[in-house]
Coordinates of C-alpha atoms in Angstrom, one line a residue:
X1171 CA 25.0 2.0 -29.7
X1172 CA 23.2 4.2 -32.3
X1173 CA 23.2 8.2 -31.2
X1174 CA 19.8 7.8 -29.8
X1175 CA 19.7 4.9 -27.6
X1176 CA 23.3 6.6 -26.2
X1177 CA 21.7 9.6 -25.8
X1178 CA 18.5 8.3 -24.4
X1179 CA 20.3 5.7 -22.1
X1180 CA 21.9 8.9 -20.9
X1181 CA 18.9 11.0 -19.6
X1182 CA 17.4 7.3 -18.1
X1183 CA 21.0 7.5 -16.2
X1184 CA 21.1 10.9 -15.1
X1185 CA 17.2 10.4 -13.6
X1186 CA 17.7 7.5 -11.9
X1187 CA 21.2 9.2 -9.9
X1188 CA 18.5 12.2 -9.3
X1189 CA 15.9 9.7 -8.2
X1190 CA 17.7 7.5 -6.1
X1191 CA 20.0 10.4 -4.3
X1192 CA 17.4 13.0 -4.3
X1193 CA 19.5 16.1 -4.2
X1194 CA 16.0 17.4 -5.4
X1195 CA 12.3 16.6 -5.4
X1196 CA 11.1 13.6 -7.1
X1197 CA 8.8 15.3 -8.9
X1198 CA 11.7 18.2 -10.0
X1199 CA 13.8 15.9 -11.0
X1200 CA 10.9 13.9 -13.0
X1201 CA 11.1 16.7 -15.4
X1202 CA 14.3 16.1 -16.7
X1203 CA 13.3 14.6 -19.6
X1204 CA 11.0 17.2 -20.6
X1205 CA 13.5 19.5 -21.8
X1206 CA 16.5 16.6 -22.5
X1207 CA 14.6 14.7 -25.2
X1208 CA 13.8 17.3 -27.3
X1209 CA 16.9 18.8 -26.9
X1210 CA 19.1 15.3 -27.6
X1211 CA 16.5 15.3 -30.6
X1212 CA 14.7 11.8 -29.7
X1213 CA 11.3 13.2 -28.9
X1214 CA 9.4 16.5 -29.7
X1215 CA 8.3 18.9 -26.8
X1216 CA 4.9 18.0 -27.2
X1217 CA 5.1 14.6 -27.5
X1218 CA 7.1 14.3 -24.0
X1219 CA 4.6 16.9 -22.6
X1220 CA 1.7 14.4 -23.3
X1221 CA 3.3 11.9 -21.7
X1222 CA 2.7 14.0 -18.5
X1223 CA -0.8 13.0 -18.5
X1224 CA -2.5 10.5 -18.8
X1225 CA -5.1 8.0 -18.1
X1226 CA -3.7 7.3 -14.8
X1227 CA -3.9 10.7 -13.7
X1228 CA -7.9 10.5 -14.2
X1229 CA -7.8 7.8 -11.7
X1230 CA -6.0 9.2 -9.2
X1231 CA -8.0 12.3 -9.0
X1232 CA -11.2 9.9 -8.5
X1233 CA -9.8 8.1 -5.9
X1234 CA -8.3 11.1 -4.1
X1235 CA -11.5 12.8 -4.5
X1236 CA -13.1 9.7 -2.0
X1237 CA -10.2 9.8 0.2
X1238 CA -10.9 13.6 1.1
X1239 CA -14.2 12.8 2.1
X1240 CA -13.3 9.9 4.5
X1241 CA -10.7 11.9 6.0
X1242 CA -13.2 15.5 6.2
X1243 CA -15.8 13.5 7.6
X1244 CA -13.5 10.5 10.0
X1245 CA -15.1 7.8 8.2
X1246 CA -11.5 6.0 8.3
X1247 CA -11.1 6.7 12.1
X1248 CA -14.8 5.0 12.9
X1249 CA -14.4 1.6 10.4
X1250 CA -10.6 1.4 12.3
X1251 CA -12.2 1.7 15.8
X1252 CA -15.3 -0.4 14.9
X1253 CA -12.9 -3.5 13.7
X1254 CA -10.5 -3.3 16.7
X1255 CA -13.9 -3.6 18.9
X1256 CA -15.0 -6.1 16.6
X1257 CA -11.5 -8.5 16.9
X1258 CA -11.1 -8.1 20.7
X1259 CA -8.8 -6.8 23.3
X1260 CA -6.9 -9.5 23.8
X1261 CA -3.2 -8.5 23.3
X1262 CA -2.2 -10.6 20.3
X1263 CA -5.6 -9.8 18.9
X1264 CA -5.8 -6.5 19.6
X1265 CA -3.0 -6.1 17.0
X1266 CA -3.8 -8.1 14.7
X1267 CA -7.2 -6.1 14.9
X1268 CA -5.1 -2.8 14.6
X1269 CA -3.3 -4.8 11.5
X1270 CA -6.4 -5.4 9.5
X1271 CA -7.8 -2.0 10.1
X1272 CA -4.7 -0.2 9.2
X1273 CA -4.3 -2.6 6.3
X1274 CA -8.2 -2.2 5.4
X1275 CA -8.0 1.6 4.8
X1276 CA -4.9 1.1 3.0
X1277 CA -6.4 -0.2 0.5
X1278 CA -8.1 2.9 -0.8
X1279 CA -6.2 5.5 0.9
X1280 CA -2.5 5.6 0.7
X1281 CA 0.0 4.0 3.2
X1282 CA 1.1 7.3 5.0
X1283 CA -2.3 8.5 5.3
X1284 CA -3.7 5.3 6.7
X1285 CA -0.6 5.1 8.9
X1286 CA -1.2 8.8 10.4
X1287 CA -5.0 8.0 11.0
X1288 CA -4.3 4.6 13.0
X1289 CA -1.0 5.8 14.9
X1290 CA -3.0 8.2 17.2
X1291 CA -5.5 5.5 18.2
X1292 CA -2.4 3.4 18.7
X1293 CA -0.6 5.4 20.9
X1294 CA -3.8 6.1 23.0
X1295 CA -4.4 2.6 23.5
X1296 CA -0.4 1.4 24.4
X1297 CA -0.4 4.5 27.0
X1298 CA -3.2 2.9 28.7
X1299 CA -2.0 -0.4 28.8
X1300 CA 1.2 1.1 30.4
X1301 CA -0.9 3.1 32.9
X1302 CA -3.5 0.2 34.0
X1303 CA -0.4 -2.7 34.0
X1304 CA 1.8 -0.1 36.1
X1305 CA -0.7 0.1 38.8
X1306 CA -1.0 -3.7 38.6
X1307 CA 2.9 -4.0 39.0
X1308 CA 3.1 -1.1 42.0
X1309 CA 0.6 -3.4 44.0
X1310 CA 2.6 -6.5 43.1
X1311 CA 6.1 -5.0 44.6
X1312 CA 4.0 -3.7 47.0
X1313 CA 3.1 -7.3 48.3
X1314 CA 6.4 -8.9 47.7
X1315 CA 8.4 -6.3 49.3
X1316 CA 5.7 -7.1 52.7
X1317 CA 4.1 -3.8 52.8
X1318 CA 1.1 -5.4 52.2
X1319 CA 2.0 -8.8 53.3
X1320 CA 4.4 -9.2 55.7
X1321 CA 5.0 -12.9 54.9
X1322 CA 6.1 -12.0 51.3
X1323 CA 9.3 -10.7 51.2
X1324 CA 11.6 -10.0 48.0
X1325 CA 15.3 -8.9 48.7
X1326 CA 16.4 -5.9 46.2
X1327 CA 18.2 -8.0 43.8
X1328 CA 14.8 -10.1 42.8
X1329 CA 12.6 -6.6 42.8
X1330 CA 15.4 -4.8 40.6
X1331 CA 14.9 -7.7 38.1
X1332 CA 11.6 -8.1 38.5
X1333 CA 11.0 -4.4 37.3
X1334 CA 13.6 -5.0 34.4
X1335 CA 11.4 -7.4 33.1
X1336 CA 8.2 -5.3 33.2
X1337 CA 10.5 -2.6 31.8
X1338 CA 11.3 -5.1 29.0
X1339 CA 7.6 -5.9 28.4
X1340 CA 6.7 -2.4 28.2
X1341 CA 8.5 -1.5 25.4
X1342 CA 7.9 -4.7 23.4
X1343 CA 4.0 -3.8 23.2
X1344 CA 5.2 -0.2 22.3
X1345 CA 7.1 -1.9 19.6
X1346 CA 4.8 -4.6 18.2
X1347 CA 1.7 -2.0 17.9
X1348 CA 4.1 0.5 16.3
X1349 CA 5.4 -1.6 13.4
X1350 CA 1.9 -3.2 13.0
X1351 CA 0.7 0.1 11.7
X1352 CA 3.7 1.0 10.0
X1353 CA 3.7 -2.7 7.8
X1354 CA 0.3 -3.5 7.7
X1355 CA 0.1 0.2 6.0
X1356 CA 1.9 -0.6 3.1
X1357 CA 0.4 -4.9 3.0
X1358 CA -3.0 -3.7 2.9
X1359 CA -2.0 -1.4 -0.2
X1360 CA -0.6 -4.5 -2.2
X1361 CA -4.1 -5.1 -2.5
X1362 CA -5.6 -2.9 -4.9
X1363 CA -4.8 -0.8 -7.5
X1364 CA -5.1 2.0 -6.4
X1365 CA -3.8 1.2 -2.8
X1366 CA -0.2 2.3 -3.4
X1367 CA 1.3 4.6 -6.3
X1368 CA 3.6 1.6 -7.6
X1369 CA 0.5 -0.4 -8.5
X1370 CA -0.7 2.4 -10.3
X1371 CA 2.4 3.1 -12.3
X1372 CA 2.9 -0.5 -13.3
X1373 CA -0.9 -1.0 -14.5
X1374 CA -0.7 2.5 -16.8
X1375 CA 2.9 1.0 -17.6
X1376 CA 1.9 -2.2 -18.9
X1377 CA -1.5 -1.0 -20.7
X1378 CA 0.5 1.4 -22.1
X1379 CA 3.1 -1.2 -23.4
X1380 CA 0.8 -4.0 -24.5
X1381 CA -2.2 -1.9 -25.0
X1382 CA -4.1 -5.4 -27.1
X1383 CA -4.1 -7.1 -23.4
X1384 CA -5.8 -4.8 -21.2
X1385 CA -5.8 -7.8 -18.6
X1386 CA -5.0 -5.9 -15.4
X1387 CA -7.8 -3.9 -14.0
X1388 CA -9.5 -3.6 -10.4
X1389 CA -10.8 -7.1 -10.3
X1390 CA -7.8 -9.1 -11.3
X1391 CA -5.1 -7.7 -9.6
X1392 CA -7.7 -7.7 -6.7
X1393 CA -8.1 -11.5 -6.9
X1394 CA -3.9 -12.0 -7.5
X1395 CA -3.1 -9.8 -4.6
X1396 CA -5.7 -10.5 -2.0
X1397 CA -4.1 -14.2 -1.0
X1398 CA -0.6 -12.4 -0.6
X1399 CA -1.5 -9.6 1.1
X1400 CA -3.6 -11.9 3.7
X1401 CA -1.0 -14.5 3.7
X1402 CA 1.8 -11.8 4.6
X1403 CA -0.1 -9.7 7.1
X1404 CA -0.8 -13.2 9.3
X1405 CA 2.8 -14.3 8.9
X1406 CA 3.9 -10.8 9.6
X1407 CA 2.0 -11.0 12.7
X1408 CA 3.1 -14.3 14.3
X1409 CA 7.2 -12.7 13.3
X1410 CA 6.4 -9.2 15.6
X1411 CA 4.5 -11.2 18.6
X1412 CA 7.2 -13.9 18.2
X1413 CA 10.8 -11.7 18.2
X1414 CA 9.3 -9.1 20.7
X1415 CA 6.5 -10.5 23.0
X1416 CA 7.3 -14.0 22.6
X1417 CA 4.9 -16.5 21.0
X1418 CA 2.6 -17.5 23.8
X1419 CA 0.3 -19.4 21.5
X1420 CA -2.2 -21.0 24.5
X1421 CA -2.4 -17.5 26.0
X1422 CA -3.1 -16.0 22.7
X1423 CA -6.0 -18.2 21.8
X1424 CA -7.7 -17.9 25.2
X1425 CA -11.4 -16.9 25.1
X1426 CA -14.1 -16.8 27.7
X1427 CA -11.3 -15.8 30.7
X1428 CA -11.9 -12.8 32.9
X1429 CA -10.1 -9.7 31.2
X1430 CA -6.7 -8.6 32.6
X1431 CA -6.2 -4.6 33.3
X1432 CA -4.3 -4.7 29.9
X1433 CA -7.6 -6.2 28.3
X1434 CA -9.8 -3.6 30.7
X1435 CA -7.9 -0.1 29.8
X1436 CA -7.6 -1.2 26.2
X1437 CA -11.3 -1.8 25.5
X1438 CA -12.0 1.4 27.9
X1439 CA -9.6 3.6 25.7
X1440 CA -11.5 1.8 22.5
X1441 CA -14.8 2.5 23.5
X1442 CA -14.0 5.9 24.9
X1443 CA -12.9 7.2 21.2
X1444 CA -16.1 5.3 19.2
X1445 CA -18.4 7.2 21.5
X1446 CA -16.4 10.5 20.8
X1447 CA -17.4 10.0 16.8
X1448 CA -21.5 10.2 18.5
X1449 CA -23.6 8.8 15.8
X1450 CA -23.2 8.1 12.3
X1451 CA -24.0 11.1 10.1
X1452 CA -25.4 11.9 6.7
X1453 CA -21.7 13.2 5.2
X1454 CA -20.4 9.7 6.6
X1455 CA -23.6 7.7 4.8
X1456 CA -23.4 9.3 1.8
X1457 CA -19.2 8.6 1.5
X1458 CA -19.5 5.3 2.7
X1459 CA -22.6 4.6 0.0
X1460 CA -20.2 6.2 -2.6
X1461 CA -17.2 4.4 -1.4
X1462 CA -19.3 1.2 -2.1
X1463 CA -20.4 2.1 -5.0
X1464 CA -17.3 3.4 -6.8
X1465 CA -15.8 -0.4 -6.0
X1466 CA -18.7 -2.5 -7.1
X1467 CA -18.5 -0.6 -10.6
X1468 CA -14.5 -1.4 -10.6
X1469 CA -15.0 -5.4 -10.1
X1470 CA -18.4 -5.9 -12.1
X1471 CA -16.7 -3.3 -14.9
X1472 CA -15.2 -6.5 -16.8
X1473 CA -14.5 -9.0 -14.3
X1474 CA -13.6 -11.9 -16.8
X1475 CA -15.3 -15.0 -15.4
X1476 CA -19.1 -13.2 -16.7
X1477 CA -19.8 -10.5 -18.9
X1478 CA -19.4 -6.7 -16.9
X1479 CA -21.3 -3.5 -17.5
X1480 CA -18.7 -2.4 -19.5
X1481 CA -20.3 -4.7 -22.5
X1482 CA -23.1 -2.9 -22.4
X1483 CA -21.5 -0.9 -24.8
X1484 CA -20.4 -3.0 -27.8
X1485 CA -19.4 -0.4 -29.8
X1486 CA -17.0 1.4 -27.7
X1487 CA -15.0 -1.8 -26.6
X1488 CA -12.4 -0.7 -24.5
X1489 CA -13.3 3.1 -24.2
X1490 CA -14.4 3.2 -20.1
X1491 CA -12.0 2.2 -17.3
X1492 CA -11.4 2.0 -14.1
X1493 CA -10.4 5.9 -14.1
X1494 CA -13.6 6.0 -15.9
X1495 CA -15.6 5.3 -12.3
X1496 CA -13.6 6.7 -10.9
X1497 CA -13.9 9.7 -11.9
X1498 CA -17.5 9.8 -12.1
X1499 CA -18.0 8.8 -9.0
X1500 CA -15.2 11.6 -7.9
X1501 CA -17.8 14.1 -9.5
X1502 CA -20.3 13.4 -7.4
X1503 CA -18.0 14.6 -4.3
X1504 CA -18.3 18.0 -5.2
X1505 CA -22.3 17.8 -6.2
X1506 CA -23.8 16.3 -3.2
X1507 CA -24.6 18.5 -0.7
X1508 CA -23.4 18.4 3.0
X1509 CA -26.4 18.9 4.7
X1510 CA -29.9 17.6 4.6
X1511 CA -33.2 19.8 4.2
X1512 CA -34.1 21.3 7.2
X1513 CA -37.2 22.0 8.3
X1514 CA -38.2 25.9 9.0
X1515 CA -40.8 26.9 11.5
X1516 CA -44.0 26.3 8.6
X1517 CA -43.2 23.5 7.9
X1518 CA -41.1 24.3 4.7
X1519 CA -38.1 22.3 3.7
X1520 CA -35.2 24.7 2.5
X1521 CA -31.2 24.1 2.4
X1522 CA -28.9 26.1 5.0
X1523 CA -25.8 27.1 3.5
X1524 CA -25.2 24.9 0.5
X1525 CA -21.6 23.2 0.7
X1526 CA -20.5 19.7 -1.2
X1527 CA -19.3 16.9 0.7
X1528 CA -15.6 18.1 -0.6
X1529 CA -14.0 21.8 -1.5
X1530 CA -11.6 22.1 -4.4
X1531 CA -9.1 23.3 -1.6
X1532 CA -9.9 20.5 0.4
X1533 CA -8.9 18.3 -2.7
X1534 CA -5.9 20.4 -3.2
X1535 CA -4.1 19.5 0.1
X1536 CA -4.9 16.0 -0.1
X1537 CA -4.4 15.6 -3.9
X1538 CA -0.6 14.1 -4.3
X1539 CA 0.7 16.0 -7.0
X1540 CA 4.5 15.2 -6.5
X1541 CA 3.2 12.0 -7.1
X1542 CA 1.4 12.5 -10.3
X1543 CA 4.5 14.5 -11.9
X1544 CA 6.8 12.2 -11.1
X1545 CA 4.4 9.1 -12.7
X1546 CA 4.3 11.8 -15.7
X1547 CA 8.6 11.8 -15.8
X1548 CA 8.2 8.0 -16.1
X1549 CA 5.8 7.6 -18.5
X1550 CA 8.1 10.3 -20.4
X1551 CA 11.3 8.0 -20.1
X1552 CA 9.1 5.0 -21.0
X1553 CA 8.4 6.5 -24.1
X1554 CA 11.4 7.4 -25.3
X1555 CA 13.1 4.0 -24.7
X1556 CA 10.8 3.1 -27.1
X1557 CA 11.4 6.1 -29.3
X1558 CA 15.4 5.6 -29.6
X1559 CA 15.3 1.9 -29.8
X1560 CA 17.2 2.0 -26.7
X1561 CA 14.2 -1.0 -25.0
X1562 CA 15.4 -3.5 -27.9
X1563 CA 18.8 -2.8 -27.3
X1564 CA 18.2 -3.9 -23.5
X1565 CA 16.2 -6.9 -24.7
X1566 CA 19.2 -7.6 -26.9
X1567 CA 21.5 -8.0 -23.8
X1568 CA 19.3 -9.5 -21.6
X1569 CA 18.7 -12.1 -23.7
X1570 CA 21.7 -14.5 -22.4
X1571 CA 19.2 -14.8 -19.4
X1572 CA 16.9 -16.9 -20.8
X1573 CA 19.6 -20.2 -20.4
X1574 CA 18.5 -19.8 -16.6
X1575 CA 15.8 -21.5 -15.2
X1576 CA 12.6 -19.0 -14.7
X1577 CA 11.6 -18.9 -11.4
X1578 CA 15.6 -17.7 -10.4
X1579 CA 15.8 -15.4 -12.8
X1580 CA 12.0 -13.9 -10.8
X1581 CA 13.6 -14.2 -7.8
X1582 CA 16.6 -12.0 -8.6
X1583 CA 14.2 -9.7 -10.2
X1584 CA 12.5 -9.2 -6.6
X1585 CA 15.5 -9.5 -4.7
X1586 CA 17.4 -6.6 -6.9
X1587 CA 14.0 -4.3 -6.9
X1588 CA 13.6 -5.1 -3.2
X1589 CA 16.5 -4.1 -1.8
X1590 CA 17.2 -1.1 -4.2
X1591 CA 13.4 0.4 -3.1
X1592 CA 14.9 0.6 0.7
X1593 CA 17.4 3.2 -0.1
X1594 CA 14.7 4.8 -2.7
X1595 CA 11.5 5.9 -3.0
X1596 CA 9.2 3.3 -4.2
X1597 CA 7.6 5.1 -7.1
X1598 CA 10.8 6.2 -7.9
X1599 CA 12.3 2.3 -8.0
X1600 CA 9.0 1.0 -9.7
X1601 CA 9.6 4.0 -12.5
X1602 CA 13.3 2.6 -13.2
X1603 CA 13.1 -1.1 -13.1
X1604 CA 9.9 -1.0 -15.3
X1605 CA 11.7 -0.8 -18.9
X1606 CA 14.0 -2.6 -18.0
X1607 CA 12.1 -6.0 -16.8
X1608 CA 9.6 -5.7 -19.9
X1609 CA 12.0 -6.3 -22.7
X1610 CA 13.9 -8.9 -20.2
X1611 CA 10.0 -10.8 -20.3
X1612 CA 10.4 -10.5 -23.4
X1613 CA 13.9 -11.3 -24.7
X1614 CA 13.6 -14.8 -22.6
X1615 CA 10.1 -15.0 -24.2
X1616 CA 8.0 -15.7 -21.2
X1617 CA 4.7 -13.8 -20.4
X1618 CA 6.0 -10.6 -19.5
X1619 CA 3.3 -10.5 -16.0
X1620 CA 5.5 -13.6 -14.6
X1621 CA 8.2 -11.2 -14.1
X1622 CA 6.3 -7.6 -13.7
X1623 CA 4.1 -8.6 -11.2
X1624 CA 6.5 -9.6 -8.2
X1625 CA 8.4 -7.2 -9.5
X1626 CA 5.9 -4.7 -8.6
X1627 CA 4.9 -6.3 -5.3
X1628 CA 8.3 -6.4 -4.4
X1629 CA 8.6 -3.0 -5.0
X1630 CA 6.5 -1.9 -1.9
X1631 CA 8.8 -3.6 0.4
X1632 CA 10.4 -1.2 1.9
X1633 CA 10.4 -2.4 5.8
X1634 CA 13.9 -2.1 7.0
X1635 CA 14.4 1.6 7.0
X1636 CA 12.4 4.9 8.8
X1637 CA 13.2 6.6 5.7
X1638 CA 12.7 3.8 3.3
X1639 CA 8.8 4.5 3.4
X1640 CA 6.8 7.4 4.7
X1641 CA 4.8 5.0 6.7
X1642 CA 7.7 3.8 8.6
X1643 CA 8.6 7.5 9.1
X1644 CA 5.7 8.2 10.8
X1645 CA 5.9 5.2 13.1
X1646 CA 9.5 6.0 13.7
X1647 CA 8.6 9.8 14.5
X1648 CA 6.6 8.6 17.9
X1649 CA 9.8 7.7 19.6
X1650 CA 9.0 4.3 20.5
X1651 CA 11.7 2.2 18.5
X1652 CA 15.4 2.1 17.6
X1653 CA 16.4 1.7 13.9
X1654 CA 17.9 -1.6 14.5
X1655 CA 14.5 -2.4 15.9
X1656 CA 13.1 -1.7 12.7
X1657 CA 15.8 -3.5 10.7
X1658 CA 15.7 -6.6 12.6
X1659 CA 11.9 -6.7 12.5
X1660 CA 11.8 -5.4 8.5
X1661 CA 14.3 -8.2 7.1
X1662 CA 12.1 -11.1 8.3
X1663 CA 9.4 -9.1 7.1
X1664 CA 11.0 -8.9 3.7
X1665 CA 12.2 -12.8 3.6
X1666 CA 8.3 -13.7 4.0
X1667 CA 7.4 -11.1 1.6
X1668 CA 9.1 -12.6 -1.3
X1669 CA 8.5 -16.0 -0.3
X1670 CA 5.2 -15.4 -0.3
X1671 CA 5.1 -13.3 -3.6
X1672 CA 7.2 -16.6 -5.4
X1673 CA 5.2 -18.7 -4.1
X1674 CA 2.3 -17.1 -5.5
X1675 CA 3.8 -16.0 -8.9
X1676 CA 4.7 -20.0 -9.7
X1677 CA 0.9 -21.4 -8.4
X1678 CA -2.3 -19.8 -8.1
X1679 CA -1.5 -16.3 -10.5
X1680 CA -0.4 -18.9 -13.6
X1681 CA -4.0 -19.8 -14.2
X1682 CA -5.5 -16.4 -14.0
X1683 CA -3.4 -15.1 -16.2
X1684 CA -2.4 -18.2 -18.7
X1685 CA 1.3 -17.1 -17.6
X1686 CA 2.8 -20.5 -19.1
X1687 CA 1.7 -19.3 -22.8
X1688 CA 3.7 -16.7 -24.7
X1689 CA 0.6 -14.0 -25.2
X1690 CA -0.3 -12.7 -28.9
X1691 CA -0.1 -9.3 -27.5
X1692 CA 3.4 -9.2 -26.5
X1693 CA 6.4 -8.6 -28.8
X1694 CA 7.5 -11.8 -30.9
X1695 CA 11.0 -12.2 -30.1
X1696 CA 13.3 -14.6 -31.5
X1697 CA 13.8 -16.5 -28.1
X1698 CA 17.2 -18.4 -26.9
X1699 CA 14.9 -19.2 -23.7
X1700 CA 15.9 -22.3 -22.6
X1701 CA 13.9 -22.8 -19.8
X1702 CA 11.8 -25.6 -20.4
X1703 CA 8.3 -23.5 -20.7

């Protein structure tokens, strides 16, 4: 070990104990290397300090800047309501309707936002299932204890267990619609970039690192992610109707049959909160047409297969991206007025009390700063691996790894980052792992995506725990489940998460990416890889 890469290796140490125990804020402890660097002498204060910002940062104001204005204006609560009434009140489907929803909004807002917006809407609907299937069960007893129907008689034992049973099924649909929201939160932000905060740390990461590549944007990881997230979110929802309802697969599929009073109170409670939102309004127009707009410009920017927008401008090659529209678009937020022209008495048109769609306080409160600090403290560490040598030394050691055969030495990548993000935060787990699973891409010499992006994925499950994601937290917070409730749903959860992710990683992401050829913009190694690529 030189002095530097000891010293270096240190502060990544000392971080990752503050990270993972959090004896203070993540984003507190994300300065550490602000003031360790330049005192251990491998950076200068100012080169640390602009690592603290960067283009990531751009994009995540854009983004937020939209997510304030669905939230102001309950844009998010009508699109959740209207795809619910759209799947159906059947029970099954009714979750998988809360599922997609949830999972839907996730994708552009983040997972505990999307899971606080749905949860009440939940909750609402599950009371009223319990209300309308009581009445139905107090008429039943009713008849077989011969109030009604003297001919039907039950003797105490068989009532007691019949009411167990109800009891039972009670708190399995509490359950099941509970952890929809809380896992379909954080599937539905696998899907985007901007969907959860690890997806944005790893694409600034890896344009950072191979800045010749610039193959991840909106539209490819869009088109990588999309089949997993789906894939998961359908599996996921046969495992919660299967281990706490039971998998009644004809009565799930029925169609056409009268509605049962679960069915009845579940489309009443539905209906009763779209009418609440009354008709659609201009704020809600102009954010959805926005919304729209800010993610046709993200795919059509440089979507690969045809030439984007972005080549309209040969000469800067490279210059705009994603935070580009995004912060454009953003802009616009605070520019576009509230209100339409009113009409006075002679006929005049005049504005009444200019306001934009979105305040700068408003922003504030939603904008997630701990967040962007702590992205900032990564970035920082990232660079000074680099700095003090200390990311070759890694790749030096990792290198025995390439006698192994490639997709094991993926899945103990995901295995390793998934079970360490349950006891962590996931930025914070995304933010370690990251220089470490580059040079180990590297000193096997495979493409360094084949091992970055499950790694990532992975990364965002965190299903087992209430305080292994803010999402779960929330769901958790209601009082409906148990932990082990959670635990024995999250680890099946987790087994079909990384299935899936391998499955995907070792068929349909190889072509998209050419993953089987060593790319010209990564490091040139001297490789001992030995397996068979």
């Amino acid at each position: 070990w030189s002095e530097n890469e000891a010293e270096c290796a240190y502060t990544l140490f000392v971080v990752a104990i503050f990270w993972l125990t959090e004896p203070m804020p993540l984003a507190v402890s994300a300065l550490l290397p602000a003031f360790m660097f330049p005192l251990f002498g491998i950076m200068e204060s100012k080169q640390v300090a602009s690592a603290y910002f960067k283009d990531f940062h751009l994009l995540l104001i854009g983004v937020i800047c939209l997510a304030t204005s669905i939230e102001k204006w309950n844009l998010h609560k009508r699109m959740a309501l209207r795809m619910v009434m759209l799947v159906g009140v059947n029970p099954a489907w009714l979750v998988l309707g809360f599922m997609v929803s949830c999972a839907f909004l996730s994708m552009w807002l983040s997972n505990t936002s999307a899971a606080a917006m749905v949860m009440p809407i939940v909750e609402a609907v599950a009371q009223q299932i319990i209300k309308a299937e009581t009445e139905a069960d107090a008429l039943e007893m009713s008849c077989c204890n011969g109030s009604i129907n003297p001919t039907l008689e039950l003797d105490g034992r068989h009532a007691v267990q019949l009411l167990s049973f109800k009891e039972d099924k009670y708190n399995g649909i509490f359950k099941v619609m509970c952890l929809c929201v809380a896992y379909s939160a954080t599937i539905g932000g696998l899907t985007t970039i901007t969907g959860t905060s690890t997806n944005l740390i790893f694409a600034e990461h890896f344009n950072t690192r191979y800045p010749s590549c610039q193959c991840i944007n909106f539209g490819s990881w869009f088109i990588l992610s999309i089949p997993i997230a789906v894939i998961i979110l359908l599996l996921s929802w046969i495992w919660l109707q299967w281990i706490f309802l039971g998998f009644d697969f004809k009565n799930m599929l029925k169609c056409g049959k009268k509605k049962t009073a679960r069915e009845e109170a579940s489309a009443q409670v539905i209906q009763k909160e779209y009418k609440k939102l009354g008709p659609i309004s201009y704020p809600e127009i102009v954010t959805l047409v926005l919304f729209i707009l800010m993610t046709l410009l993200w795919f059509t920017r440089d979507p690969g297969f045809l030439p984007g927008w972005s080549s309209l401008f040969p000469k800067y090659k490279g210059y705009a991206t994603d935070s580009t529209t995004a912060l454009v678009i953003g802009l616009l937020f605070f520019i576009i007025p509230a209100k339409t022209l009113t009409k006075t008495s002679n006929g005049e048109n005049t504005v009444f009390g200019y306001a934009p769609l979105i305040t700068w306080k408003e922003f504030q409160s939603c904008m997630p700063w701990e967040i962007a600090v702590l992205v900032g403290g990564g970035f920082a560490l990232a660079d000074g691996c680099e700095v003090s040598k200390l990311s070759e030394w890694i790749a030096s050691k990792l290198t025995p790894l390439g006698s192994l055969p490639l997709w094991l030495v993926i899945l103990i990548s995901c295995l390793i980052v998934t079970s360490v993000t349950e006891v962590a935060s996931n930025p914070a787990t995304i933010t370690i792992f990251l220089p470490i699973l580059s040079p180990l891409a590297e000193a096997i010499h495979v493409n360094p995506l084949f091992i970055l992006i499950p790694g990532t994925l992975c990364t965002s499950f965190a299903f087992l725990l209430p305080v292994a994601n803010p999402a779960n937290a929330i769901v958790f917070s209601y009082g409906h489940l148990t932990v082990m409730d959670m635990v024995k749903a999250g680890l099946g959860i987790n087994i079909i998460g990384v299935a899936v992710v391998m499955l995907a990683i070792m068929t349909w992401i190889v072509p998209i990416f050419d993953l089987y050829t060593y790319p010209s913009w990564a490091p040139n190694i001297p490789s001992t890889n030995s397996t068979g690529l």
